[in-house]
Every structure is written in C-alpha cells, then in structure tokens.
Short mmCIF file of C-alpha atoms in Angstrom, two decimals:
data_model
loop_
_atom_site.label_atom_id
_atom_site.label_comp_id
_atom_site.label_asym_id
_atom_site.label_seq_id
_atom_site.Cartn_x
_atom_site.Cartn_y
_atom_site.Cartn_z
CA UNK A 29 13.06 110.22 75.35
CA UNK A 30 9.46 109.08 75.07
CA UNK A 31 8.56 107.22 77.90
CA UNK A 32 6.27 104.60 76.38
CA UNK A 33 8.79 104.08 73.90
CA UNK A 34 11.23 103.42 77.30
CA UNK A 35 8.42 100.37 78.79
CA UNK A 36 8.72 98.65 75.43
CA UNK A 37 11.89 99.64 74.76
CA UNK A 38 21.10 112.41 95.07
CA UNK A 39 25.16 112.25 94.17
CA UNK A 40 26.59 109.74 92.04
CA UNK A 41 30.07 110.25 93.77
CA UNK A 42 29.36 107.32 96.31
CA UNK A 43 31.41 104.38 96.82
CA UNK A 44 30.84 101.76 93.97
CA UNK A 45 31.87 99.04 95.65
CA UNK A 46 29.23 96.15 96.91
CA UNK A 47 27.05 97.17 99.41
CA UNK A 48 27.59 95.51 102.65
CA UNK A 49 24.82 92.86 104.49
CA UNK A 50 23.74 93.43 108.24
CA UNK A 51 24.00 90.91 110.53
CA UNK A 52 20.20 90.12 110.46
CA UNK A 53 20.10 90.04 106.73
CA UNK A 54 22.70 87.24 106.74
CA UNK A 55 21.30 85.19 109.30
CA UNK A 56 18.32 85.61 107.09
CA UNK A 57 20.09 84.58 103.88
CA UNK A 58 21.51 81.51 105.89
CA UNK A 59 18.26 79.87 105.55
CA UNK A 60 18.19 79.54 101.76
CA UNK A 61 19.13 76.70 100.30
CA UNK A 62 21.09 77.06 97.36
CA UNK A 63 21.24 75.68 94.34
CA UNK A 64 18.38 77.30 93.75
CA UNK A 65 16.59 77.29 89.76
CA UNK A 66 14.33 80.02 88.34
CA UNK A 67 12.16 79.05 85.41
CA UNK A 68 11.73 82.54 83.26
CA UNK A 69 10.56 83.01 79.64
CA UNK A 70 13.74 81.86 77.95
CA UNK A 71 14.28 78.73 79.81
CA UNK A 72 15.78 78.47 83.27
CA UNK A 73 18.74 79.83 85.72
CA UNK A 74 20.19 77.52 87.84
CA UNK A 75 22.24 79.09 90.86
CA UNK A 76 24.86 77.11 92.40
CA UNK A 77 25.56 79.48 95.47
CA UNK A 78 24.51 82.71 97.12
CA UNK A 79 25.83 85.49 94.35
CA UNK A 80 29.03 87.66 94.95
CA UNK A 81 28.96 89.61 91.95
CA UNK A 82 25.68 90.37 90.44
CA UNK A 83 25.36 92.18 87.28
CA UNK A 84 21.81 94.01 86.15
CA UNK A 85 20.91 95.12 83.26
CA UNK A 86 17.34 96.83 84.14
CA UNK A 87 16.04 99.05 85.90
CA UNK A 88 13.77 97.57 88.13
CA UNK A 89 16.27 95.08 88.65
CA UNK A 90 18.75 97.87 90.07
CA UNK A 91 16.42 99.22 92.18
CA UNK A 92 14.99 95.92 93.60
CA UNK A 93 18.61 94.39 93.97
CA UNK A 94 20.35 97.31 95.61
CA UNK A 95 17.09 97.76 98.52
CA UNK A 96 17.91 93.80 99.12
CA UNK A 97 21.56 94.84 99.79
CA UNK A 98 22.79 93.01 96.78
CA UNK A 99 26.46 92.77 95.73
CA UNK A 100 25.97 94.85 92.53
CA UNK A 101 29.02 94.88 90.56
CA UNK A 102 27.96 95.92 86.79
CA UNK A 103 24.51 97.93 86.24
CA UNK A 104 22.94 99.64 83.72
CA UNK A 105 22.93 103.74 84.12
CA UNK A 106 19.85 105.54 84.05
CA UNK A 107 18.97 107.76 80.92
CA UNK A 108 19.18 111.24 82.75
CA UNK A 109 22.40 112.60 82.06
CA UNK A 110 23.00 114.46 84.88
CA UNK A 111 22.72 111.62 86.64
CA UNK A 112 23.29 107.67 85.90
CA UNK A 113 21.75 106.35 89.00
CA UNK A 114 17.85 105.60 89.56
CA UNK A 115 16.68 108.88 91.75
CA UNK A 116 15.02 106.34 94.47
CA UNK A 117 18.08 104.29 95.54
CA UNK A 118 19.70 105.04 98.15
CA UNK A 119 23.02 103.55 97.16
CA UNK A 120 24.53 105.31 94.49
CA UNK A 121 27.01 104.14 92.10
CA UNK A 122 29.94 105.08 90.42
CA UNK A 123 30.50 105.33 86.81
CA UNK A 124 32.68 101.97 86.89
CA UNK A 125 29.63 100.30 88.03
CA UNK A 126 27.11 101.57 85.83
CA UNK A 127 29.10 100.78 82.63
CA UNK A 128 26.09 99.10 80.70
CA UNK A 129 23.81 100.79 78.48
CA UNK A 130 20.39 99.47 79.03
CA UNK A 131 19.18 99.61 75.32
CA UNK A 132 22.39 98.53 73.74
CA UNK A 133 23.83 95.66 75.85
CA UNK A 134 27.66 95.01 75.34
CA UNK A 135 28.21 91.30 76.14
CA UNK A 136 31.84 91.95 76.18
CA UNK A 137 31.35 94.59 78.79
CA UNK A 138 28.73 92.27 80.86
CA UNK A 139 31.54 89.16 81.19
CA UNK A 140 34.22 92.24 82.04
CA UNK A 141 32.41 92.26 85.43
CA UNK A 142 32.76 88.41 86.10
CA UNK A 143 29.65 87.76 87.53
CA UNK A 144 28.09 84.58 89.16
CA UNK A 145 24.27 85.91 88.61
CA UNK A 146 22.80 88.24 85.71
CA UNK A 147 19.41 89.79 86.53
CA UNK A 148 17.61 90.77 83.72
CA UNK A 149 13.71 90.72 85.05
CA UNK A 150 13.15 93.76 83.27
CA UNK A 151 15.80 94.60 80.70
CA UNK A 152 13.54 94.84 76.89
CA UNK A 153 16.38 93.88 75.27
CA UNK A 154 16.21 89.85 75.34
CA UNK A 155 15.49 87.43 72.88
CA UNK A 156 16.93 83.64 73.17
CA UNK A 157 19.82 84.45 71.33
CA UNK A 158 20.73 86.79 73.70
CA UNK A 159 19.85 85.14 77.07
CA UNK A 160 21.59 81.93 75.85
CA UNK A 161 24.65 84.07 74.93
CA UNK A 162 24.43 85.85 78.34
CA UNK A 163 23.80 81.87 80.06
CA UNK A 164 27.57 81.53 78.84
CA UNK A 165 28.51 83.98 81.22
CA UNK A 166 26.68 83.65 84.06
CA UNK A 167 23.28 82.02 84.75
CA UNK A 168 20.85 84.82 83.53
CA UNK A 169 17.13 85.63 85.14
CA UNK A 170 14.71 86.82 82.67
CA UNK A 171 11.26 87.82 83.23
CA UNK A 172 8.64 85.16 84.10
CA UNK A 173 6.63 85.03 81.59
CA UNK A 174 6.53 89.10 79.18
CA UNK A 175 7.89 92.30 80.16
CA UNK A 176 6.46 93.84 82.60
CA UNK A 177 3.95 91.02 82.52
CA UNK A 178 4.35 90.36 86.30
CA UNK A 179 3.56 91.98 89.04
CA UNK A 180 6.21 94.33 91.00
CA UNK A 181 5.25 91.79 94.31
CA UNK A 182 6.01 88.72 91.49
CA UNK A 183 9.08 90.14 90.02
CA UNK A 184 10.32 91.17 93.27
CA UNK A 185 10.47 87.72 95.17
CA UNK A 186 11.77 86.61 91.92
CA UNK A 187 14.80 88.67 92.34
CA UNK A 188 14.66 88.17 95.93
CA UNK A 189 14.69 84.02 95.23
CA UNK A 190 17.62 84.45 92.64
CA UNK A 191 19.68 86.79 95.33
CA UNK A 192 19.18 84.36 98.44
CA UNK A 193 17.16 87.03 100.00
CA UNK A 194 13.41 85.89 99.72
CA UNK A 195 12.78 87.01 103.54
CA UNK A 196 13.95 90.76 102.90
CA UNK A 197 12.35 90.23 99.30
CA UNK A 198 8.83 89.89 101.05
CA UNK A 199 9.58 92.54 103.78
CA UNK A 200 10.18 94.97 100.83
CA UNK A 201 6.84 94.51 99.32
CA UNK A 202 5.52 94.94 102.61
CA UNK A 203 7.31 98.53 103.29
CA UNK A 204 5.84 99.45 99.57
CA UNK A 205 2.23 98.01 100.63
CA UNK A 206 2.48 99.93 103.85
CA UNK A 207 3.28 103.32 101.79
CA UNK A 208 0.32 102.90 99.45
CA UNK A 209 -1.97 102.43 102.45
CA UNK A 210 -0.47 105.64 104.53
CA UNK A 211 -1.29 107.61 101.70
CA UNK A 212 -4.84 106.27 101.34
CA UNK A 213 -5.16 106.90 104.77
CA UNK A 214 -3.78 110.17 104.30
CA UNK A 215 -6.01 111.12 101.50
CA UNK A 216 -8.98 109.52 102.35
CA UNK A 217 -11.29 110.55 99.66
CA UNK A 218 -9.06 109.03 96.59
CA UNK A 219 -11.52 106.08 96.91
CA UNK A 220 -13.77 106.27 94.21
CA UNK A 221 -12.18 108.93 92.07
CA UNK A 222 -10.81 108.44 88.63
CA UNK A 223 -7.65 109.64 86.69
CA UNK A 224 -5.89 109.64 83.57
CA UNK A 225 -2.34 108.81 82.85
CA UNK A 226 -0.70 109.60 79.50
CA UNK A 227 1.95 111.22 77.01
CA UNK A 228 1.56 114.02 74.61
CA UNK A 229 3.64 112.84 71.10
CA UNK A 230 2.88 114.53 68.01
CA UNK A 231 -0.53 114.99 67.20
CA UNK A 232 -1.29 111.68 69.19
CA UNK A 233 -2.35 111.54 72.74
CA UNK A 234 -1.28 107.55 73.94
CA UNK A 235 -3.62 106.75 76.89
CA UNK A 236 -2.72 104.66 79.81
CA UNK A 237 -5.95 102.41 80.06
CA UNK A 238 -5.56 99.05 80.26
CA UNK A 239 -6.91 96.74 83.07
CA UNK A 240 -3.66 94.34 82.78
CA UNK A 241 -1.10 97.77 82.74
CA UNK A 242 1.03 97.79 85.61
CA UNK A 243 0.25 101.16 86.46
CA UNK A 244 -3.24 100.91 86.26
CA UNK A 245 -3.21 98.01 88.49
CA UNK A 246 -0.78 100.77 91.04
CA UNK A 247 -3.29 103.01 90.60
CA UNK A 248 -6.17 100.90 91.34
CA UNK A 249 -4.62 100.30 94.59
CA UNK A 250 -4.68 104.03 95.76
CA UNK A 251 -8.62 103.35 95.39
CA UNK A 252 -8.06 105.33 91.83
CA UNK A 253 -9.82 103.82 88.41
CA UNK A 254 -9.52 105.05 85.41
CA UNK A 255 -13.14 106.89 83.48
CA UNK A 256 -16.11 105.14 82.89
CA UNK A 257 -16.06 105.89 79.02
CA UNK A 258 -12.49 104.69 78.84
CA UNK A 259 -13.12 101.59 80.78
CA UNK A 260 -14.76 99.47 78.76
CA UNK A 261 -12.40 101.06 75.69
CA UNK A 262 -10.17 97.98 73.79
CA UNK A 263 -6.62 98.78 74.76
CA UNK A 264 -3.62 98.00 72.79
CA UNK A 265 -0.34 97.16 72.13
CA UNK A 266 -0.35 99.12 68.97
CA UNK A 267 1.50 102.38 70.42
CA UNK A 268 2.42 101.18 73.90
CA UNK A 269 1.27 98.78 76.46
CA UNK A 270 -2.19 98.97 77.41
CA UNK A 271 -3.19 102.10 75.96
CA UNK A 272 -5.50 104.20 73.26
CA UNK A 273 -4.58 106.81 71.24
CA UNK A 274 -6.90 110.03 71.36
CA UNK A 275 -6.17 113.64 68.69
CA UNK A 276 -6.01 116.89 70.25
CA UNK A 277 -9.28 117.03 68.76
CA UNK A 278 -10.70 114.63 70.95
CA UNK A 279 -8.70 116.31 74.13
CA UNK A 280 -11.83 117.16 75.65
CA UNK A 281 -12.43 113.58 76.94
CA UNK A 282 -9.55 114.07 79.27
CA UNK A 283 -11.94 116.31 81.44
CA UNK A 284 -13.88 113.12 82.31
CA UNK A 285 -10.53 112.33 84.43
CA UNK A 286 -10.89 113.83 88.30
CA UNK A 287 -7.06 114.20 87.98
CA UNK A 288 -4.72 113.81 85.05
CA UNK A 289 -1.00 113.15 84.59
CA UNK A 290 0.75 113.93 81.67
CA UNK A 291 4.09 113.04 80.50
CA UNK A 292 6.39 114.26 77.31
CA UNK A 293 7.87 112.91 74.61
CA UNK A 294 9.98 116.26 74.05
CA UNK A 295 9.57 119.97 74.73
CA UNK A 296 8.10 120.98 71.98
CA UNK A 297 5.67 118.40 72.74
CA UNK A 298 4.86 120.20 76.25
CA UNK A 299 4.49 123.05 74.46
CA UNK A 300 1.81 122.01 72.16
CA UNK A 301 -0.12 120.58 75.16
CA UNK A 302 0.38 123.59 76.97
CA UNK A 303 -1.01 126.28 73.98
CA UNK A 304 -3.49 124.02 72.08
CA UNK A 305 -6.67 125.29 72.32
CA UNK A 306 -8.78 122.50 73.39
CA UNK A 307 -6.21 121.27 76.11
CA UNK A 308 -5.55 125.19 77.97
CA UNK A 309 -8.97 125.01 78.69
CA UNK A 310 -9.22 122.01 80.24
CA UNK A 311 -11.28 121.89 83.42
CA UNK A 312 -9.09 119.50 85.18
CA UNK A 313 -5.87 121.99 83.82
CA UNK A 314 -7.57 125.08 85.09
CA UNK A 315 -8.73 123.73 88.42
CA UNK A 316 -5.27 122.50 89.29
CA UNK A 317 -5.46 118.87 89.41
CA UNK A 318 -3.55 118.47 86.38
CA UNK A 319 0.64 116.97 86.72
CA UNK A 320 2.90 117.89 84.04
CA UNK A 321 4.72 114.92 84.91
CA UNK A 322 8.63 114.27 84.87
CA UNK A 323 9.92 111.61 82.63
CA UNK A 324 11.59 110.08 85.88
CA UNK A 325 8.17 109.68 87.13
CA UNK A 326 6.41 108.67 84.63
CA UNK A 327 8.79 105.63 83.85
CA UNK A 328 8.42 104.15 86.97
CA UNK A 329 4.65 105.15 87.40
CA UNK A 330 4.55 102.87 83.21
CA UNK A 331 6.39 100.24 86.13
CA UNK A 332 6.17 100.37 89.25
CA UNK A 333 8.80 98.54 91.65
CA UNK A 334 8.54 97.88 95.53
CA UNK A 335 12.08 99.95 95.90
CA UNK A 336 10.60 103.14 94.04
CA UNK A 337 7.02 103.27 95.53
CA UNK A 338 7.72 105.50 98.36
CA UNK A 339 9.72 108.16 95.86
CA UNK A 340 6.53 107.64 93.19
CA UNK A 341 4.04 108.38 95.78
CA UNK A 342 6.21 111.44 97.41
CA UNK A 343 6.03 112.92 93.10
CA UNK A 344 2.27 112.28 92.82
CA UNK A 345 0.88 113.13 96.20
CA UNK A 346 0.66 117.27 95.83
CA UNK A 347 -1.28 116.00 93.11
CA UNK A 348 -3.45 113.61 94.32
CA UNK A 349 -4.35 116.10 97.07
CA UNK A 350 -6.10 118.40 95.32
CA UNK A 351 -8.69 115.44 94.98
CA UNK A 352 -8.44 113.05 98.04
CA UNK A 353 -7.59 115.22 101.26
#
C-alpha cells in the first residue's frame, strides 16, 4: 500500500468498550456549553449534547479522539494486518469496534453503532452525498476546509470542540509541542539542516516538497527545511500532495538532502532503490543518514497528529541523530 496513495486516498486484545473520563477531565468538560455547531467543508454539525457514542472513520480522528478519552464506539481499523489499531494509541480496540473500513465506508455498518457524533476530520472518502447521507445518522464533522488542509493544532481543537473536550484538546497540542522542542533540544544542531522525504514507485521517485504539506510544515518545526534547489521547485498535486516527481536518473539530487527518508510502495520497490546504481551510491545512503522508512511512519509523518507525535519522533530520532547530536 503506497503511502501517498493512503493521504489522498501493542495488543489488540484490550477491552473495546468506551474508555472511561477522570474526574478532572469531567469537571473540565462541565464547562462546555453544548449545543455546540461546527462549520466544515460540507456544511455544518450541530451537537445537541456532550457525545456518548462516537463513531470515526479516520485515522487521525482515532488517534485524536481516543488521547481526549472519547467514548469511541465504531472506528475504522488500521491497514496493517497484523494489527487493526493505530501503533501510537494507547487504548486498543477490539475487532467489534474497529468494524469500518476506512476506504470503503459501509453506511449500514456506521448507523449499526448508533451514534450521537460522527468524526470524519480526516476520512478521504467524503463528498456531499455522503456527508448528507451520514447527517441522517448522526451529525457528521468533516474537515474544515480540504483534507489535510488544516493544521494537526486546527484539526485537533476541532475534534476537541465537537467532543466537549476543548481544554484537554489544547493540553494535547501542548504535550506534542513540548515533544518537538525536547528533541530540538536534544539534537541541537538539526537547526539549519535540510532533508528529504519521499517514496520509491516504479521508475518514479514522488518528492515531499511542498511549503503548504503537512509534513513539511512538521518538519520545519524540528528546525529541518527541505534543499535549496528543491525549494523554490513548483509542487503538485499531480502524484500526491505537495510533491515532485524525480527518475532514478535524476537520483543523484537526493544527495543535496543532509538526511533522507524513504518510504515504499512495495518490496520490489525497496529493492530497486536498494540495487540501482545511482541510488547504492548515494552519499547520504553510504554515510548512514539515510531511513528506509516503515509505511506506519511514513503515513503519519504525510500527517501528522498531536496523539502520534511522540511515537513519530521516537521512529525518526536514530535518524535524525546522525545529523543533529
């Protein structure tokens, strides 16, 4: 599974039942005042009362709702099949939970769950039709304005605002701010240095390089930027978000990148990387500060969340070391 293709397209025997709130969270809660409307991209969500069964059907929306304690009753699994749930949650779910396949949403199955709030921030499967037949179940949150076109701090009070938990909302961001600036502490000479992120598919080499991207914007905030001579470069939308497309030809650009991470579309792809003749002798290969990245990674690195940040800096730090300690 390609991972562009994904952006625009521990043990899962835990208890699937809805988390429980702490006593500070709900004394937190008890401040909102409900009903509460959310303008998104399709129209609006009006909320009558605090949600007590909350259905999800993306990713970023699992992660974000589960860290705010949420009452998740119906989710979409994860692609991995070894294991449905998101790797950086700490609550995981059982199979009667994560029912919903994220790029083939069953209504039927959704209004099985009988939810009061749908949260679909950052499912890429909407389109009016859909949210208005998903409003007929239960008032449905789309993204603001594109996917992925917001911010992880934007779409996270979003979610927090549609949940009644704004306050832990914000102190979530802050956790995931506080991460990205122990690591630049940590790795103190990141500031200044550039990278590349991309996928090998085919004979094309997609390029993470666009100012707008969501993980160049992460990035950027680890002090990172991406090459001069891809900077100014005219990213597009043509074969993913925000990116160019280079040949293996061309492969020795990527040596203008202090650090690179690479992601897959298959093995045989990996394997091409790894053999062609311009790419094995790749300075930045050779020397070490080159990731073969996982898939795992490199989906939530295409968009990043507040929950996640702490597991995607944990995969990219041995990495990032050989550059910034």
């Amino acid at each position: 599974m390609a991972v562009f293709a994904l952006v625009t397209a521990a043990s899962a025997c835990g208890s699937s039942a809805a988390p429980s709130t702490s006593d500070s969270s709900s004394a937190s809660q008890s401040a909102v005042v409900f009903p509460v409307t959310i303008k998104h991209a399709f129209g609006e969500a009006k909320i009558d009362k605090r949600p007590e069964r909350v259905v999800v059907l993306g990713w970023n929306d699992l992660a974000v709702a589960s860290a705010l304690g949420a009452p998740v009753v119906g989710a979409v699994r994860y692609f991995d099949p070894a294991d449905p749930n998101l790797p950086y949650i700490a609550t995981k779910y059982g199979e009667d939970v994560l029912g919903l396949d994220a790029a083939n949403l069953n209504l039927e199955k959704i209004a099985s769950y009988n939810p009061d709030l749908i949260l679909a921030v950052t499912s890429n499967q909407l389109d009016q039709a859909k949210v208005d037949k998903l409003n007929q179940i239960a008032p449905t949150v789309a993204y603001a304005k594109s996917l992925y076109g917001s911010t992880m701090e934007e779409e996270t009070a979003q979610i927090g605002k549609a949940l009644g938990r704004s306050d832990e909302a914000a102190k979530l961001v802050e956790d995931a701010h506080a991460k990205v600036e122990a690591v630049k502490k940590e790795l103190p000479k990141l500031a200044g240095k550039s990278y590349l992120f991309g996928q090998a598919r085919g004979t094309v080499l997609p390029l993470v390089v666009g100012k707008d991207n969501l993980s160049t914007k992460f990035m950027n905030s680890l002090g990172l930027k991406v090459p001069d001579e891809f900077a100014s470069v005219q990213a597009s939308d043509q074969l993913a978000p925000g990116t160019i497309g280079i040949s293996y030809e061309q492969a020795a650009r990527l040596d203008s990148a202090d650090v690179l991470f690479m992601t897959f579309a298959g093995g045989q792809d990996q394997e091409t990387f790894r053999t062609n003749p311009v790419t094995r002798e790749l300075k930045v290969v050779k020397e070490g500060r080159y990731q073969a990245t996982k898939i795992s990674v490199a989906q939530l690195l295409q968009a990043p969340n507040a929950a996640g940040v702490g597991w995607l800096l944990d995969e990219l730090k041995p990495t990032l070391k050989t550059i910034g300690a």
